[in-house]
Short mmCIF file of C-alpha atoms in Angstrom, two decimals:
data_model
loop_
_atom_site.label_atom_id
_atom_site.label_comp_id
_atom_site.label_asym_id
_atom_site.label_seq_id
_atom_site.Cartn_x
_atom_site.Cartn_y
_atom_site.Cartn_z
CA MET A 1 83.39 103.80 88.12
CA LEU A 2 82.85 106.20 85.20
CA ASP A 3 79.17 105.29 84.95
CA ARG A 4 78.69 105.87 88.67
CA LEU A 5 80.28 109.32 88.36
CA ILE A 6 78.11 110.14 85.34
CA ASP A 7 75.05 109.10 87.37
CA THR A 8 76.17 111.41 90.16
CA LEU A 9 76.52 114.24 87.65
CA SER A 10 73.03 113.48 86.30
CA ASN A 11 71.60 113.80 89.78
CA LEU A 12 73.27 117.19 90.12
CA ASN A 13 72.05 118.40 86.75
CA ALA A 14 69.05 120.17 88.28
CA LEU A 15 71.54 122.64 89.60
CA SER A 16 71.17 125.14 92.32
CA PRO A 17 74.01 127.41 93.43
CA THR A 18 74.88 124.96 96.21
CA HIS A 19 75.38 122.12 93.71
CA THR A 20 77.96 123.86 91.53
CA GLU A 21 80.85 122.79 93.76
CA ASP A 22 79.59 119.20 93.74
CA PHE A 23 79.28 119.35 89.95
CA GLU A 24 82.86 120.63 89.62
CA LYS A 25 84.16 117.99 92.05
CA THR A 26 82.42 115.21 90.14
CA LEU A 27 83.88 116.52 86.86
CA SER A 28 87.30 116.43 88.47
CA ASP A 29 86.73 112.83 89.54
CA ILE A 30 85.64 111.96 86.00
CA ALA A 31 88.75 113.62 84.56
CA SER A 32 90.96 111.62 86.92
CA GLN A 33 89.61 108.41 85.33
CA ASN A 34 91.36 109.41 82.07
CA ASP A 35 88.71 107.46 80.13
CA PRO A 36 87.91 108.82 76.65
CA ASP A 37 84.42 107.30 76.94
CA CYS A 38 83.63 110.23 79.21
CA ILE A 39 83.62 112.59 76.22
CA GLY A 40 80.48 111.13 74.67
CA LYS A 41 78.86 110.81 78.08
CA LEU A 42 79.65 114.38 79.10
CA VAL A 43 78.48 116.10 75.91
CA LYS A 44 74.98 114.91 76.80
CA PHE A 45 75.03 117.44 79.64
CA PHE A 46 75.34 120.48 77.35
CA ARG A 47 72.20 122.60 77.33
CA ASP A 48 71.68 125.89 75.55
CA ASP A 49 69.48 127.02 78.43
CA ALA A 50 71.99 126.04 81.12
CA LYS A 51 71.66 128.20 84.19
CA TYR A 52 75.43 128.35 84.69
CA ASP A 53 77.53 128.68 81.53
CA GLU A 54 80.67 128.29 83.62
CA LEU A 55 79.66 124.67 84.32
CA MET A 56 79.30 124.06 80.59
CA PHE A 57 82.82 125.45 80.16
CA SER A 58 84.00 123.13 82.93
CA ILE A 59 82.70 120.22 80.88
CA ILE A 60 84.61 121.57 77.87
CA HIS A 61 87.81 121.82 79.90
CA THR A 62 87.33 118.26 81.15
CA ILE A 63 86.98 116.79 77.66
CA GLU A 64 89.68 118.92 76.03
CA VAL A 65 92.44 117.25 78.05
CA PHE A 66 92.48 114.20 75.79
CA GLU A 67 94.82 113.88 72.83
CA ASP A 68 93.52 115.68 69.77
CA VAL A 69 92.81 112.50 67.78
CA THR A 70 90.80 110.98 70.63
CA TYR A 71 89.00 114.23 71.42
CA THR A 72 88.01 114.97 67.82
CA ARG A 73 86.91 111.40 67.12
CA GLU A 74 84.63 111.37 70.15
CA ILE A 75 83.21 114.83 69.41
CA GLN A 76 82.41 113.81 65.84
CA LYS A 77 80.71 110.62 67.05
CA SER A 78 78.65 112.59 69.57
CA LEU A 79 77.84 115.53 67.31
CA PRO A 80 74.47 114.37 65.89
CA THR A 81 73.05 114.18 69.42
CA LEU A 82 74.87 117.29 70.61
CA TRP A 83 73.70 119.38 67.65
CA ALA A 84 70.10 118.25 68.16
CA GLN A 85 70.02 119.12 71.86
CA SER A 86 72.44 122.02 72.11
CA PRO A 87 73.50 123.83 68.92
CA LYS A 88 75.00 126.71 70.91
CA TRP A 89 77.48 124.45 72.69
CA ALA A 90 78.17 122.42 69.55
CA MET A 91 79.20 125.68 67.89
CA ILE A 92 81.30 126.79 70.86
CA LEU A 93 83.14 123.45 70.85
CA HIS A 94 83.80 123.85 67.14
CA VAL A 95 85.09 127.40 67.50
CA ARG A 96 87.57 126.08 70.05
CA ILE A 97 88.57 123.28 67.68
CA LEU A 98 88.98 125.78 64.83
CA ASN A 99 91.19 127.95 67.06
CA SER A 100 93.68 125.16 67.76
CA PRO A 101 95.86 124.22 64.76
CA SER A 102 96.71 120.76 66.09
CA THR A 103 93.10 120.00 67.04
CA LEU A 104 91.86 121.30 63.68
CA ASP A 105 94.35 119.04 61.85
CA ALA A 106 93.15 116.03 63.85
CA TYR A 107 89.52 116.97 63.20
CA ILE A 108 90.10 117.18 59.43
CA THR A 109 91.91 113.83 59.45
CA GLN A 110 89.15 112.17 61.48
CA VAL A 111 86.39 113.36 59.13
CA SER A 112 87.14 110.48 56.77
CA GLU A 113 86.18 108.03 59.53
CA THR A 114 82.75 109.54 60.20
CA SER A 115 79.34 108.16 59.28
CA VAL A 116 76.91 109.90 56.94
CA VAL A 117 74.85 111.05 59.94
CA GLU A 118 77.96 112.45 61.64
CA ARG A 119 79.04 114.23 58.43
CA HIS A 120 75.63 115.84 58.15
CA ALA A 121 75.87 117.11 61.74
CA ILE A 122 79.41 118.38 61.09
CA TYR A 123 78.19 120.23 58.01
CA LYS A 124 75.23 121.83 59.83
CA THR A 125 77.42 122.84 62.76
CA LEU A 126 80.10 124.40 60.56
CA GLN A 127 77.50 126.27 58.51
CA ALA A 128 76.13 127.73 61.74
CA VAL A 129 79.63 128.67 62.93
CA GLU A 130 80.35 130.37 59.59
CA SER A 131 77.09 132.29 59.79
CA LYS A 132 77.65 133.49 63.36
CA TRP A 133 81.42 134.02 63.14
CA PRO A 134 82.44 134.81 59.53
CA GLU A 135 86.09 135.08 60.57
CA PHE A 136 86.11 131.27 60.80
CA SER A 137 84.84 130.81 57.26
CA GLY A 138 88.20 129.73 55.82
CA ARG A 139 88.78 127.09 58.48
CA CYS A 140 85.19 125.84 58.24
CA LYS A 141 85.63 125.57 54.49
CA LEU A 142 88.68 123.33 54.96
CA ILE A 143 86.47 120.79 56.72
CA ILE A 144 83.42 121.29 54.50
CA ASP A 145 85.57 120.73 51.40
CA ARG A 146 86.86 117.52 52.96
CA LEU A 147 83.27 116.40 53.60
CA ALA A 148 82.42 117.05 49.95
CA ILE A 149 85.05 114.62 48.65
CA LEU A 150 83.99 111.76 50.91
#
């Protein structure tokens, strides 16, 4: 069922204003599946040149409903691909993670379970966040320091 819904979303990805409601409805159907596998599948839809940022935020809201441990694990696993295709949205996701104490704690804990490739993507993303939003430097450093000891 999840794969069918993802396929439907893919077909809507060449969005026109009339498809936004269909996109939102399909996201709602995906959310109702309560399947954490959707996180990795949905991050593939992030595009820095997206015509409708509000649809990108709808994807964020769909994936943020999962428990922090599940959410952060899946984001970290997906980050190498996400960073390569959409650094803007990778940074936005990380700012949201950094703004939530419980999600940040889960993210820091999950770092020890990441691969070398995932750690590299985490590092690059956090460096970019620090550069764009210096007010997050301290929280980025918490994660970067954790990466350094692994």
